[in-house]
Amino acid sequence: MSRSVLLINGPNLNLLGTREPHIYGHETLPDKKLNVKLYDFQSNHEGAIVDRIQQAREEGIKGIIINPGAYTHTSVAIRDALLGVNIPFIELHVTNVHSREAFRHHSYFSDKATAIIVGFGVKGYEYALDFVATSPKFA
């Protein structure tokens, strides 16, 4: 039986591969085949992300992988939605946010995340999917 996983990408992550390639690289998201049913969602709008997280509970989603983008440093609303649905989640960042501007060092999600993946480029998505597919924390 496959696990259902929601992948959420926040603002500007639809531009992976073309946005600031000197920071984010030229790669796009990998197409990894695992025993998971993957729901993919990207929005530049905070409320849409909150709505999608709330919908995940109704769908029986077992895990969330979220790259909140700039909302990492600003969104109490997304944090509250994640806590409200009580679905384990992985916080993911393509770049090493701790080697960037000081304001990027604070996350509203890290203290509640099951795991945090930072700085592996788009390969981080593959690591996150593999972890969700195999970890009992997401069963």
C-alpha positions as a LaTeX table, in Angstrom:
\begin{tabular}{lrrr}
\hline
Residue & $x$ (\AA) & $y$ (\AA) & $z$ (\AA) \\
\hline
Met1 & 0.00 & 0.00 & 0.00 \\
Ser2 & 1.43 & 3.36 & $-0.96$ \\
Arg3 & 1.59 & 6.34 & 1.35 \\
Ser4 & $-0.01$ & 9.58 & 0.31 \\
Val5 & 2.33 & 12.55 & 0.44 \\
Leu6 & 1.67 & 16.22 & $-0.21$ \\
Leu7 & 4.55 & 18.23 & $-1.66$ \\
Ile8 & 4.08 & 21.97 & $-1.17$ \\
Asn9 & 6.30 & 24.55 & $-2.78$ \\
Gly10 & 5.92 & 28.16 & $-1.75$ \\
Pro11 & 6.58 & 31.43 & $-3.56$ \\
Asn12 & 8.80 & 31.47 & $-6.62$ \\
Leu13 & 9.64 & 27.77 & $-6.47$ \\
Asn14 & 7.82 & 27.29 & $-9.74$ \\
Leu15 & 10.92 & 29.00 & $-11.18$ \\
Leu16 & 13.41 & 26.29 & $-10.15$ \\
Gly17 & 15.95 & 25.82 & $-12.90$ \\
Thr18 & 15.69 & 29.42 & $-14.11$ \\
Arg19 & 15.55 & 31.59 & $-10.97$ \\
Glu20 & 18.95 & 32.83 & $-9.80$ \\
Pro21 & 20.80 & 29.75 & $-11.08$ \\
His22 & 23.98 & 30.88 & $-9.30$ \\
Ile23 & 22.09 & 30.25 & $-6.02$ \\
Tyr24 & 19.48 & 27.57 & $-6.87$ \\
Gly25 & 21.19 & 25.80 & $-9.78$ \\
His26 & 19.77 & 24.81 & $-13.17$ \\
Glu27 & 18.04 & 21.59 & $-12.13$ \\
Thr28 & 14.32 & 21.08 & $-11.90$ \\
Leu29 & 12.53 & 18.71 & $-9.52$ \\
Pro30 & 13.44 & 15.03 & $-9.92$ \\
Asp31 & 10.97 & 12.44 & $-11.08$ \\
Lys32 & 11.49 & 9.78 & $-8.43$ \\
Lys33 & 9.47 & 6.57 & $-8.43$ \\
Leu34 & 8.71 & 5.35 & $-4.92$ \\
Asn35 & 5.81 & 3.58 & $-3.30$ \\
Val36 & 4.03 & 6.88 & $-2.63$ \\
Lys37 & 1.07 & 8.67 & $-4.08$ \\
Leu38 & 2.39 & 12.19 & $-4.54$ \\
Tyr39 & 0.18 & 15.25 & $-4.59$ \\
Asp40 & 2.10 & 18.27 & $-5.87$ \\
Phe41 & 1.07 & 21.85 & $-5.08$ \\
Gln42 & 2.78 & 25.20 & $-5.62$ \\
Ser43 & 1.45 & 28.64 & $-4.84$ \\
Asn44 & 2.77 & 32.14 & $-4.47$ \\
His45 & $-0.13$ & 32.89 & $-2.08$ \\
Glu46 & $-0.06$ & 32.21 & 1.64 \\
Gly47 & $-3.80$ & 31.60 & 1.99 \\
Ala48 & $-3.81$ & 29.05 & $-0.84$ \\
Ile49 & $-1.05$ & 27.13 & 0.94 \\
Val50 & $-3.02$ & 27.20 & 4.20 \\
Asp51 & $-6.14$ & 25.96 & 2.37 \\
Arg52 & $-4.17$ & 23.12 & 0.75 \\
Ile53 & $-2.70$ & 22.01 & 4.08 \\
Gln54 & $-6.17$ & 21.91 & 5.63 \\
Gln55 & $-7.50$ & 19.92 & 2.66 \\
Ala56 & $-4.71$ & 17.35 & 3.20 \\
Arg57 & $-6.30$ & 16.16 & 6.44 \\
Glu58 & $-9.58$ & 15.44 & 4.66 \\
Glu59 & $-7.68$ & 13.42 & 2.03 \\
Gly60 & $-5.90$ & 11.24 & 4.58 \\
Ile61 & $-2.44$ & 12.51 & 3.60 \\
Lys62 & 0.23 & 10.74 & 5.71 \\
Gly63 & 3.05 & 13.23 & 5.28 \\
Ile64 & 3.82 & 16.69 & 3.99 \\
Ile65 & 7.05 & 17.88 & 2.42 \\
Ile66 & 7.08 & 21.66 & 2.41 \\
Asn67 & 9.50 & 24.13 & 0.93 \\
Pro68 & 7.86 & 27.31 & 2.21 \\
Gly69 & 10.27 & 29.59 & 0.36 \\
Ala70 & 10.18 & 33.11 & 1.78 \\
Tyr71 & 7.22 & 32.13 & 4.00 \\
Thr72 & 9.74 & 30.19 & 6.11 \\
His73 & 10.68 & 33.44 & 7.78 \\
Thr74 & 7.27 & 35.12 & 7.97 \\
Ser75 & 4.27 & 32.80 & 8.10 \\
Val76 & 2.66 & 32.01 & 11.41 \\
Ala77 & $-0.48$ & 31.15 & 9.42 \\
Ile78 & 1.21 & 28.27 & 7.56 \\
Arg79 & 2.81 & 27.08 & 10.81 \\
Asp80 & $-0.59$ & 27.07 & 12.53 \\
Ala81 & $-2.14$ & 25.16 & 9.62 \\
Leu82 & 0.57 & 22.49 & 9.80 \\
Leu83 & 0.09 & 22.12 & 13.54 \\
Gly84 & $-3.69$ & 22.16 & 13.18 \\
Val85 & $-3.84$ & 19.19 & 10.81 \\
Asn86 & $-1.39$ & 17.13 & 12.89 \\
Ile87 & 0.31 & 15.58 & 9.84 \\
Pro88 & 4.06 & 15.02 & 10.19 \\
Phe89 & 6.06 & 17.22 & 7.85 \\
Ile90 & 9.53 & 17.74 & 6.48 \\
Glu91 & 10.83 & 21.26 & 6.00 \\
Leu92 & 12.96 & 21.47 & 2.88 \\
His93 & 15.17 & 24.17 & 1.37 \\
Val94 & 17.09 & 23.91 & $-1.88$ \\
Thr95 & 19.86 & 26.21 & $-0.62$ \\
Asn96 & 21.66 & 26.33 & 2.70 \\
Val97 & 19.63 & 29.13 & 4.24 \\
His98 & 22.16 & 29.43 & 7.08 \\
Ser99 & 24.86 & 30.57 & 4.67 \\
Arg100 & 22.66 & 33.31 & 3.25 \\
Glu101 & 21.30 & 36.59 & 4.60 \\
Ala102 & 20.76 & 36.74 & 8.37 \\
Phe103 & 16.97 & 37.10 & 8.07 \\
Arg104 & 16.87 & 33.65 & 6.39 \\
His105 & 18.34 & 31.95 & 9.47 \\
His106 & 15.01 & 31.92 & 11.36 \\
Ser107 & 12.30 & 29.44 & 10.47 \\
Tyr108 & 8.76 & 29.31 & 11.85 \\
Phe109 & 8.66 & 25.57 & 11.02 \\
Ser110 & 11.94 & 23.96 & 12.11 \\
Asp111 & 11.01 & 23.40 & 15.73 \\
Lys112 & 7.93 & 21.38 & 14.72 \\
Ala113 & 9.26 & 19.55 & 11.65 \\
Thr114 & 9.91 & 15.81 & 11.76 \\
Ala115 & 13.05 & 16.48 & 9.72 \\
Ile116 & 14.77 & 19.37 & 7.97 \\
Ile117 & 16.62 & 19.08 & 4.68 \\
Val118 & 18.77 & 22.07 & 3.77 \\
Gly119 & 21.27 & 22.82 & 1.03 \\
Phe120 & 21.18 & 19.67 & $-1.12$ \\
Gly121 & 19.68 & 21.42 & $-4.15$ \\
Val122 & 16.75 & 19.66 & $-5.79$ \\
Lys123 & 18.28 & 16.36 & $-4.64$ \\
Gly124 & 16.76 & 17.24 & $-1.25$ \\
Tyr125 & 13.31 & 16.46 & $-2.65$ \\
Glu126 & 14.46 & 12.94 & $-3.47$ \\
Tyr127 & 15.85 & 12.50 & 0.05 \\
Ala128 & 12.60 & 13.77 & 1.56 \\
Leu129 & 10.43 & 11.45 & $-0.57$ \\
Asp130 & 12.61 & 8.48 & 0.28 \\
Phe131 & 12.36 & 9.28 & 4.01 \\
Val132 & 8.58 & 9.65 & 3.92 \\
Ala133 & 8.21 & 6.45 & 1.89 \\
Thr134 & 10.24 & 4.38 & 4.35 \\
Ser135 & 9.93 & 5.96 & 7.80 \\
Pro136 & 7.40 & 4.62 & 10.30 \\
Lys137 & 6.79 & 8.23 & 11.36 \\
Phe138 & 4.71 & 8.65 & 8.20 \\
Ala139 & 2.81 & 5.34 & 8.29 \\
\hline
\end{tabular}
